[in-house]
Short mmCIF file of C-alpha atoms in Angstrom, two decimals:
data_model
loop_
_atom_site.label_atom_id
_atom_site.label_comp_id
_atom_site.label_asym_id
_atom_site.label_seq_id
_atom_site.Cartn_x
_atom_site.Cartn_y
_atom_site.Cartn_z
CA MET A 29 -17.12 -18.96 -9.60
CA ALA A 30 -17.98 -17.17 -6.34
CA ALA A 31 -20.11 -19.22 -4.02
CA THR A 32 -23.76 -18.45 -3.32
CA PRO A 33 -25.62 -19.01 -0.01
CA ASP A 34 -26.94 -22.39 -1.12
CA SER A 35 -23.86 -23.45 -3.09
CA ARG A 36 -23.17 -27.19 -3.17
CA ASP A 37 -19.53 -26.77 -2.18
CA LEU A 38 -20.36 -25.46 1.28
CA HIS A 39 -19.76 -28.18 3.84
CA SER A 40 -21.90 -28.55 6.95
CA ASN A 41 -19.48 -26.40 8.95
CA SER A 42 -18.74 -23.93 6.16
CA SER A 43 -21.70 -21.65 6.90
CA SER A 44 -20.22 -20.50 10.22
CA LYS A 45 -16.93 -18.91 11.21
CA ALA A 46 -13.96 -21.26 11.10
CA SER A 47 -12.45 -22.17 14.48
CA LYS A 48 -9.36 -23.73 12.91
CA ILE A 49 -6.87 -22.55 10.32
CA ARG A 50 -6.27 -25.48 7.97
CA LEU A 51 -3.30 -23.96 6.20
CA PHE A 52 -3.03 -26.42 3.32
CA SER A 53 -6.72 -26.50 2.45
CA ILE A 54 -8.81 -24.44 0.04
CA ASP A 55 -11.93 -26.61 0.34
CA THR A 56 -13.93 -24.11 2.39
CA PRO A 57 -14.91 -20.47 1.71
CA GLN A 58 -13.01 -19.47 4.85
CA MET A 59 -9.69 -20.90 3.70
CA ARG A 60 -10.12 -19.65 0.14
CA ALA A 61 -10.65 -16.18 1.60
CA PHE A 62 -7.64 -16.65 3.89
CA HIS A 63 -5.26 -17.44 1.05
CA LEU A 64 -6.62 -15.06 -1.56
CA THR A 65 -6.71 -12.12 0.87
CA TRP A 66 -3.02 -12.42 1.70
CA MET A 67 -2.16 -12.95 -1.96
CA ALA A 68 -4.13 -9.88 -3.03
CA PHE A 69 -2.58 -7.89 -0.20
CA PHE A 70 0.89 -9.08 -1.22
CA VAL A 71 0.34 -7.91 -4.81
CA CYS A 72 -1.01 -4.54 -3.64
CA PHE A 73 1.90 -3.93 -1.29
CA PHE A 74 4.38 -5.00 -3.95
CA ALA A 75 2.82 -2.41 -6.27
CA TRP A 76 2.62 0.25 -3.56
CA PHE A 77 6.35 0.09 -2.74
CA ALA A 78 7.72 -0.87 -6.16
CA CYS A 79 8.96 2.68 -6.79
CA ALA A 80 10.84 3.04 -3.48
CA PRO A 81 13.95 0.89 -4.22
CA LEU A 82 14.26 2.50 -7.67
CA MET A 83 14.22 6.06 -6.32
CA PRO A 84 18.02 6.52 -6.52
CA VAL A 85 17.73 5.88 -10.29
CA ILE A 86 14.46 7.79 -10.74
CA LYS A 87 15.94 10.70 -8.79
CA GLY A 88 18.69 11.07 -11.37
CA GLN A 89 16.48 10.47 -14.41
CA LEU A 90 13.88 13.08 -13.41
CA GLY A 91 16.31 15.44 -11.69
CA LEU A 92 14.50 15.32 -8.35
CA THR A 93 15.55 17.38 -5.34
CA VAL A 94 15.59 16.16 -1.73
CA GLU A 95 12.44 18.19 -1.03
CA GLN A 96 10.67 16.73 -4.05
CA ILE A 97 11.53 13.19 -2.92
CA ALA A 98 10.11 14.02 0.52
CA ASN A 99 6.90 15.23 -1.16
CA ILE A 100 6.71 12.02 -3.20
CA ASN A 101 7.10 9.89 -0.06
CA ILE A 102 4.33 11.85 1.67
CA ALA A 103 2.06 11.59 -1.38
CA ALA A 104 2.61 7.83 -1.53
CA VAL A 105 0.83 7.36 1.80
CA ALA A 106 -1.38 10.46 2.13
CA VAL A 107 -4.35 9.46 -0.04
CA THR A 108 -4.45 6.06 1.65
CA ILE A 109 -5.81 7.77 4.77
CA LEU A 110 -8.98 8.82 2.97
CA VAL A 111 -9.39 5.56 1.06
CA ARG A 112 -8.91 3.46 4.22
CA LEU A 113 -11.59 5.50 5.99
CA ILE A 114 -14.16 4.83 3.29
CA ILE A 115 -13.19 1.29 2.26
CA GLY A 116 -14.29 -0.25 5.59
CA PRO A 117 -17.87 1.05 5.34
CA LEU A 118 -17.88 0.04 1.66
CA CYS A 119 -17.05 -3.51 2.77
CA ASP A 120 -20.04 -3.40 5.12
CA ARG A 121 -22.26 -2.14 2.33
CA TYR A 122 -21.10 -4.07 -0.74
CA GLY A 123 -18.99 -6.89 0.72
CA PRO A 124 -15.21 -7.46 0.68
CA ARG A 125 -15.33 -9.40 -2.62
CA LYS A 126 -16.61 -6.45 -4.65
CA ALA A 127 -14.50 -3.96 -2.69
CA TYR A 128 -11.24 -5.85 -3.26
CA THR A 129 -11.90 -6.55 -6.93
CA GLY A 130 -12.72 -2.90 -7.56
CA LEU A 131 -9.65 -1.66 -5.70
CA LEU A 132 -7.36 -4.00 -7.65
CA LEU A 133 -8.78 -2.94 -11.01
CA ILE A 134 -8.79 0.81 -10.32
CA GLY A 135 -5.45 0.73 -8.49
CA ALA A 136 -3.71 -0.94 -11.42
CA LEU A 137 -4.20 2.21 -13.54
CA PRO A 138 -1.79 4.55 -11.67
CA VAL A 139 0.62 1.67 -11.02
CA ILE A 140 0.98 1.23 -14.77
CA GLY A 141 0.73 4.97 -15.39
CA VAL A 142 3.72 5.91 -13.19
CA GLY A 143 6.00 4.27 -15.72
CA PHE A 144 4.95 6.89 -18.27
CA ALA A 145 5.74 9.90 -16.04
CA GLN A 146 8.12 12.41 -17.64
CA THR A 147 8.15 15.17 -15.03
CA TYR A 148 8.17 15.57 -11.26
CA GLU A 149 4.54 16.72 -11.31
CA THR A 150 3.21 13.71 -13.23
CA PHE A 151 5.29 11.30 -11.14
CA LEU A 152 3.95 12.92 -7.96
CA PHE A 153 0.37 12.63 -9.23
CA PHE A 154 0.64 8.93 -10.07
CA ARG A 155 2.49 8.23 -6.80
CA LEU A 156 -0.36 9.92 -4.95
CA CYS A 157 -2.94 7.77 -6.74
CA ILE A 158 -0.95 4.57 -6.14
CA GLY A 159 -1.37 5.18 -2.41
CA ALA A 160 -5.01 4.11 -2.74
CA VAL A 161 -3.95 0.46 -3.06
CA GLY A 162 -2.73 0.63 0.55
CA ALA A 163 -6.40 0.39 1.55
CA SER A 164 -6.18 -3.28 0.57
CA PHE A 165 -5.06 -3.93 4.13
CA VAL A 166 -8.47 -2.95 5.54
CA ILE A 167 -10.30 -5.33 3.20
CA THR A 168 -7.89 -8.15 4.08
CA GLN A 169 -8.50 -7.70 7.81
CA TYR A 170 -12.24 -7.29 7.29
CA HIS A 171 -12.54 -10.45 5.20
CA THR A 172 -10.64 -12.68 7.63
CA SER A 173 -12.50 -11.16 10.59
CA VAL A 174 -15.88 -12.23 9.20
CA MET A 175 -14.56 -15.67 8.26
CA PHE A 176 -12.81 -16.81 11.47
CA ALA A 177 -13.98 -17.40 15.06
CA PRO A 178 -12.63 -15.44 18.09
CA ASN A 179 -10.16 -18.12 19.17
CA VAL A 180 -8.17 -17.91 15.91
CA VAL A 181 -9.15 -14.55 14.41
CA GLY A 182 -6.05 -12.84 15.81
CA THR A 183 -3.84 -15.44 14.16
CA ALA A 184 -5.81 -15.28 10.89
CA ASN A 185 -5.67 -11.48 10.76
CA ALA A 186 -1.98 -11.34 11.61
CA ALA A 187 -0.96 -14.12 9.23
CA THR A 188 -2.79 -12.70 6.21
CA ALA A 189 -1.58 -9.18 6.96
CA GLY A 190 1.98 -10.32 7.60
CA TRP A 191 2.30 -12.40 4.47
CA GLY A 192 0.72 -9.60 2.47
CA ASN A 193 3.01 -7.01 4.03
CA ALA A 194 5.94 -9.08 2.82
CA GLY A 195 5.09 -7.79 -0.65
CA GLY A 196 6.74 -4.53 0.35
CA GLY A 197 9.92 -6.33 1.33
CA VAL A 198 9.94 -8.45 -1.82
CA ALA A 199 9.54 -5.29 -3.90
CA GLN A 200 12.63 -3.80 -2.20
CA GLY A 201 14.75 -6.76 -3.27
CA LEU A 202 13.11 -7.74 -6.57
CA MET A 203 12.60 -4.38 -8.31
CA PRO A 204 16.37 -3.60 -8.50
CA LEU A 205 16.85 -7.09 -9.95
CA LEU A 206 14.13 -6.45 -12.54
CA LEU A 207 15.87 -3.21 -13.46
CA ALA A 208 19.20 -5.05 -13.69
CA ALA A 209 17.57 -7.60 -16.01
CA MET A 210 16.33 -4.79 -18.25
CA LEU A 211 19.83 -3.32 -18.39
CA MET A 212 21.33 -6.72 -19.28
CA LEU A 213 18.92 -6.90 -22.21
CA GLY A 214 20.33 -3.62 -23.48
CA VAL A 215 17.54 -1.36 -22.27
CA GLY A 216 18.72 2.01 -20.96
CA ASP A 217 18.16 3.29 -17.41
CA ASN A 218 15.42 5.70 -18.49
CA LEU A 219 13.33 2.96 -20.11
CA GLY A 220 14.41 0.11 -17.80
CA TRP A 221 12.78 1.40 -14.62
CA ARG A 222 9.61 2.22 -16.53
CA VAL A 223 9.29 -1.30 -17.96
CA ALA A 224 10.03 -2.80 -14.53
CA LEU A 225 7.12 -0.82 -13.03
CA LEU A 226 4.66 -2.38 -15.51
CA VAL A 227 5.03 -5.75 -13.77
CA PRO A 228 3.13 -4.93 -10.53
CA GLY A 229 0.27 -3.33 -12.48
CA LEU A 230 -0.24 -6.46 -14.56
CA MET A 231 -0.09 -8.58 -11.39
CA MET A 232 -2.95 -6.53 -9.91
CA LEU A 233 -5.17 -7.12 -12.95
CA ALA A 234 -4.62 -10.89 -12.74
CA MET A 235 -5.33 -10.88 -9.00
CA ALA A 236 -8.61 -9.02 -9.51
CA ALA A 237 -9.90 -11.85 -11.71
CA LEU A 238 -8.90 -14.51 -9.17
CA TYR A 239 -10.50 -12.68 -6.26
CA TRP A 240 -13.79 -12.16 -8.06
CA HIS A 241 -14.14 -15.77 -9.14
CA PHE A 242 -12.96 -17.67 -6.06
CA THR A 243 -14.07 -15.76 -2.95
CA GLN A 244 -17.34 -14.91 -1.25
CA ASP A 245 -18.14 -12.20 1.30
CA CYS A 246 -18.79 -14.32 4.40
CA PRO A 247 -19.26 -18.00 5.35
CA GLN A 248 -22.94 -17.92 4.34
CA GLY A 249 -22.39 -16.32 0.94
CA ASN A 250 -22.35 -12.87 -0.66
CA PHE A 251 -23.87 -9.86 1.08
CA ASP A 252 -26.22 -8.82 -1.74
CA GLU A 253 -27.64 -12.33 -2.08
CA LEU A 254 -28.06 -12.70 1.67
CA ARG A 255 -29.85 -9.36 1.94
CA ALA A 256 -32.11 -10.31 -0.96
CA ALA A 257 -32.99 -13.50 0.93
CA GLY A 258 -33.81 -11.48 4.08
CA ILE A 259 -30.83 -12.79 6.04
CA ALA A 260 -29.23 -10.35 8.50
CA ILE A 261 -25.50 -9.75 8.18
CA GLU A 262 -23.65 -9.78 11.49
CA SER A 263 -20.71 -7.64 10.44
CA GLY A 264 -22.44 -4.34 9.77
CA LYS A 265 -25.00 -1.93 11.24
CA LYS A 266 -26.92 -1.74 7.95
CA GLY A 267 -23.57 -1.09 6.30
CA GLY A 268 -22.03 2.15 5.08
CA TRP A 269 -21.77 5.26 7.21
CA ALA A 270 -23.75 3.87 10.15
CA SER A 271 -20.77 1.58 10.69
CA PHE A 272 -18.36 4.51 10.48
CA ARG A 273 -20.33 6.64 12.94
CA ALA A 274 -20.58 3.81 15.46
CA ALA A 275 -16.86 3.13 15.24
CA SER A 276 -15.85 6.79 15.55
CA ALA A 277 -17.78 7.09 18.84
CA ASN A 278 -15.68 4.37 20.49
CA TYR A 279 -12.62 5.74 22.34
CA ARG A 280 -10.78 2.42 21.97
CA VAL A 281 -10.80 2.91 18.20
CA TRP A 282 -8.82 6.15 18.57
CA MET A 283 -6.35 4.66 21.01
CA LEU A 284 -5.58 1.92 18.49
CA PHE A 285 -5.57 4.55 15.74
CA ILE A 286 -2.56 6.09 17.52
CA THR A 287 -0.77 2.82 18.24
CA TYR A 288 -1.23 1.66 14.66
CA GLY A 289 0.13 4.96 13.42
CA ALA A 290 3.19 4.36 15.59
CA CYS A 291 3.83 0.80 14.35
CA PHE A 292 2.47 0.49 10.81
CA GLY A 293 3.19 4.16 10.10
CA VAL A 294 6.83 3.57 10.98
CA GLU A 295 6.83 0.41 8.86
CA ILE A 296 5.64 2.34 5.79
CA PHE A 297 8.13 5.13 6.48
CA ILE A 298 11.03 2.67 6.65
CA HIS A 299 9.92 1.04 3.39
CA ASN A 300 10.04 4.43 1.67
CA ILE A 301 13.40 5.65 3.01
CA ALA A 302 15.43 2.53 3.83
CA ALA A 303 17.08 1.96 0.45
CA ILE A 304 18.04 5.57 -0.13
CA TYR A 305 19.16 5.87 3.54
CA TYR A 306 21.59 2.97 3.14
CA VAL A 307 22.89 4.47 -0.12
CA ASP A 308 23.34 8.02 1.21
CA HIS A 309 24.35 7.30 4.84
CA PHE A 310 26.48 4.17 4.43
CA GLY A 311 27.50 4.35 0.76
CA LEU A 312 25.98 1.01 -0.28
CA SER A 313 25.23 0.16 -3.91
CA LEU A 314 21.64 0.14 -5.11
CA LYS A 315 21.58 -3.67 -5.12
CA SER A 316 23.08 -4.00 -1.61
CA ALA A 317 20.80 -1.29 -0.24
CA GLY A 318 17.80 -3.06 -1.75
CA ILE A 319 18.74 -6.34 -0.06
CA ALA A 320 19.24 -4.60 3.30
CA ALA A 321 15.90 -2.80 2.99
CA ALA A 322 14.16 -6.00 1.87
CA SER A 323 15.21 -7.79 5.08
CA PHE A 324 12.99 -5.41 7.06
CA GLY A 325 9.93 -6.10 4.93
CA LEU A 326 10.50 -9.85 4.82
CA LEU A 327 10.15 -10.01 8.61
CA ALA A 328 6.43 -9.70 7.91
CA LEU A 329 6.46 -13.30 6.64
CA PHE A 330 6.39 -14.49 10.25
CA ALA A 331 6.63 -11.57 12.71
CA ARG A 332 3.17 -10.10 12.21
CA ALA A 333 1.60 -13.54 12.45
CA LEU A 334 3.65 -14.14 15.58
CA GLY A 335 2.12 -11.03 17.16
CA GLY A 336 -1.38 -12.34 16.45
CA ILE A 337 -0.58 -15.86 17.66
CA ILE A 338 0.88 -14.61 20.95
CA SER A 339 -2.15 -12.33 21.38
CA ASP A 340 -4.51 -15.27 20.93
CA LYS A 341 -2.50 -17.32 23.43
CA VAL A 342 -2.35 -14.67 26.17
CA ALA A 343 -6.09 -14.05 25.73
CA LEU A 344 -6.75 -17.63 26.82
CA ARG A 345 -5.27 -16.81 30.23
CA GLY A 346 -6.30 -13.21 30.77
CA GLY A 347 -8.88 -12.16 28.19
CA LEU A 348 -8.96 -9.05 26.06
CA ASN A 349 -7.09 -6.80 28.48
CA ARG A 350 -4.08 -9.11 28.26
CA ARG A 351 -4.09 -8.51 24.50
CA ALA A 352 -3.79 -4.76 25.14
CA THR A 353 -0.95 -5.23 27.66
CA LEU A 354 0.95 -7.36 25.14
CA LEU A 355 0.61 -4.57 22.58
CA PHE A 356 2.09 -2.11 25.09
CA ILE A 357 5.18 -4.31 25.56
CA MET A 358 5.68 -4.70 21.82
CA MET A 359 5.41 -0.94 21.26
CA LEU A 360 8.09 -0.31 23.88
CA GLY A 361 10.39 -2.79 22.13
CA GLU A 362 9.79 -1.05 18.81
CA GLY A 363 10.55 2.43 20.19
CA LEU A 364 13.79 1.42 21.91
CA GLY A 365 14.94 -0.58 18.89
CA LEU A 366 14.26 2.36 16.59
CA LEU A 367 16.48 4.58 18.74
CA TRP A 368 19.26 1.98 18.44
CA PHE A 369 18.86 1.89 14.65
CA ALA A 370 19.04 5.69 14.44
CA HIS A 371 22.39 5.78 16.25
CA ALA A 372 24.01 2.68 14.70
CA GLY A 373 27.58 3.58 13.68
CA SER A 374 28.11 0.96 11.00
CA VAL A 375 26.04 -0.72 8.32
CA THR A 376 26.29 -4.07 10.15
CA LEU A 377 24.94 -2.64 13.39
CA ALA A 378 22.29 -0.73 11.44
CA VAL A 379 20.98 -3.90 9.79
CA ILE A 380 20.97 -5.79 13.11
CA ALA A 381 19.17 -2.93 14.84
CA MET A 382 16.67 -2.66 11.96
CA LEU A 383 15.87 -6.36 12.23
CA CYS A 384 15.37 -6.08 16.00
CA PHE A 385 13.07 -3.07 15.97
CA GLY A 386 11.41 -4.43 12.82
CA LEU A 387 10.51 -7.61 14.67
CA PHE A 388 8.70 -5.63 17.36
CA THR A 389 7.13 -3.32 14.77
CA HIS A 390 5.56 -6.17 12.80
CA MET A 391 4.44 -7.99 15.95
CA ALA A 392 2.84 -4.78 17.25
CA CYS A 393 0.90 -4.48 13.98
CA GLY A 394 -0.33 -8.05 14.40
CA ALA A 395 -1.25 -7.50 18.05
CA THR A 396 -3.20 -4.34 17.14
CA TYR A 397 -5.40 -6.12 14.62
CA ALA A 398 -5.83 -9.07 16.96
CA LEU A 399 -7.82 -6.56 19.04
CA VAL A 400 -9.81 -5.03 16.18
CA PRO A 401 -12.51 -7.74 15.83
CA PHE A 402 -13.50 -7.23 19.50
CA ILE A 403 -13.88 -3.43 19.53
CA ASP A 404 -17.38 -3.34 17.98
CA ARG A 405 -18.44 -6.44 16.06
CA LYS A 406 -21.44 -4.71 14.49
CA ALA A 407 -19.31 -1.88 13.10
CA LEU A 408 -16.35 -3.95 11.97
CA GLY A 409 -15.87 -2.09 8.70
CA GLY A 410 -15.74 1.30 10.40
CA VAL A 411 -13.39 0.05 13.13
CA ALA A 412 -11.00 -1.60 10.65
CA GLY A 413 -11.08 1.44 8.37
CA ILE A 414 -10.38 4.08 11.03
CA ILE A 415 -7.60 2.13 12.73
CA GLY A 416 -6.09 1.22 9.38
CA ALA A 417 -6.09 4.90 8.39
CA GLY A 418 -4.11 5.59 11.57
CA GLY A 419 -1.18 3.71 10.07
CA ASN A 420 -1.06 6.07 7.12
CA VAL A 421 -1.54 9.15 9.29
CA GLY A 422 1.57 8.02 11.17
CA ALA A 423 3.49 7.60 7.91
CA VAL A 424 2.43 11.02 6.62
CA LEU A 425 3.41 12.71 9.89
CA ALA A 426 6.77 10.92 9.78
CA GLY A 427 7.24 12.24 6.26
CA PHE A 428 6.51 15.81 7.33
CA LEU A 429 8.81 15.36 10.33
CA MET A 430 11.67 14.35 8.03
CA LYS A 431 10.90 17.23 5.70
CA GLY A 432 10.95 19.66 8.63
CA LEU A 433 14.14 18.33 10.24
CA GLY A 434 15.90 17.82 6.92
CA ASP A 435 17.88 14.87 8.28
CA THR A 436 16.87 11.20 8.18
CA GLN A 437 18.92 10.20 11.23
CA GLN A 438 17.37 12.91 13.41
CA THR A 439 13.93 11.90 12.15
CA LEU A 440 14.53 8.27 13.15
CA SER A 441 15.65 9.37 16.64
CA MET A 442 12.54 11.51 17.14
CA LEU A 443 10.31 8.70 15.88
CA GLY A 444 11.87 6.34 18.44
CA VAL A 445 10.87 8.70 21.26
CA LEU A 446 7.34 9.22 19.89
CA VAL A 447 6.74 5.48 19.45
CA THR A 448 7.84 4.80 23.04
CA VAL A 449 5.43 7.43 24.38
CA SER A 450 2.55 6.23 22.18
CA ALA A 451 2.78 2.79 23.81
CA LEU A 452 0.76 4.29 26.69
CA CYS A 453 -2.29 4.36 24.40
CA ALA A 454 -2.29 0.56 24.38
CA VAL A 455 -2.57 0.55 28.17
CA ALA A 456 -5.63 2.83 27.88
CA VAL A 457 -7.53 0.21 25.84
CA ARG A 458 -9.74 -1.58 28.38
CA PHE A 459 -12.68 -3.94 27.91
CA THR A 460 -15.86 -4.53 29.90
CA THR A 461 -17.22 -7.80 31.25
CA SER A 462 -19.63 -8.13 28.33
CA ASP A 463 -16.74 -7.72 25.91
CA LYS A 464 -14.74 -10.39 27.71
CA ASN A 465 -17.65 -12.82 27.58
CA ASP A 466 -17.16 -13.07 23.83
CA GLU A 467 -13.64 -14.42 24.24
CA PRO A 468 -13.39 -18.21 24.05
CA THR A 469 -12.80 -19.98 27.33
CA PRO A 470 -9.56 -21.97 27.67
CA ALA A 471 -11.50 -25.24 27.62
CA VAL A 472 -13.22 -24.37 24.34
CA ALA A 473 -10.16 -22.87 22.71
CA ALA A 474 -7.98 -25.83 23.62
CA ASN A 475 -10.08 -27.94 21.27
CA ASN A 476 -9.63 -25.44 18.45
CA ILE A 477 -5.88 -25.06 18.12
CA PRO A 478 -5.04 -24.00 14.53
CA ALA A 479 -4.08 -27.01 12.47
#
């Protein structure tokens, strides 16, 4: 069951933010939240991108045109912008436990429903609705931000987001194998991909039950119980839209909105087009293309966490502004690597280039959200929601760019240039002396190295 403020299982240090990440422990509310947030995020991302590696088959079954596929890719990320904007304030108001459970339950409906689509229009509708589960990222970052102290929050945010993001990569490799298993059992192509797409929906329903029963909103307990007891909640300015308004007035939020659009937006775009790009441009089989595309997503298993860890380390020596400078460097690496990928002349060079720019892309995502908890601590939900929405804005714009240019390779080249330019926004993120005072000093942080 979810813990209450006076629950017996809260240890003496469990009512405050954790200053260590005890990776193999689930004894405290902080570590239960850590593990269940990345697991829930993994399931959501698996469901979000489960259709992408099957698109070459779905394209033939539903008779889709290139323009219709472009519309489907845009729809898959468009609605997430709106849901990410509202989910942060909802976390402030109702708590991440209720928000995540509700998103998992509601999001499972279109994930299951897409398998019953018979026309382009119904497939597009369900694909649009599935995009809502992408808002799971905001709840994941919110929950770890309220559970972990400044000296490790960058690592906690990046690790949970990275391991969750890997769900997209696993979907790229596993969904073609699920389809192959269906075919081996004698199921036809038309039914096989539909049955395969039931799996992520059922996973979401199971995850909703786990999240509801084994997490709580913050170290002290659940928001509604704390408010009923007259205890102030640090993470929100009375919750809801007050948090959103406060966040939207902060220029640093919009700078990170742009940088996150340029790193996470590109990540989403690559997830949606990688498999079909390898099939069409290099002539790979569906299985080989899925494996190549999966390698990009699986970088999230360590690369995003690496971005957060490095950000925490450089902050010990130079404070918050060093975090922003690190993000600038990672964005440059992403932009240059993306240009290399766009002009790779062989599938081998393309995969190597994709892994290189993917490494910087995932690390930049981690470095961005290592900054998020310090932008405005009393409007955390609004900050996390707006910046998170930036990632989907970037993906939608990339989709429209590809639709306008009509060529994936040209789109990748243009994105490489835009990402390189957007790195300047990271340099514009500066912090005041009062902001820096909230960073742990080297002496304090040295005693709180993650275990």
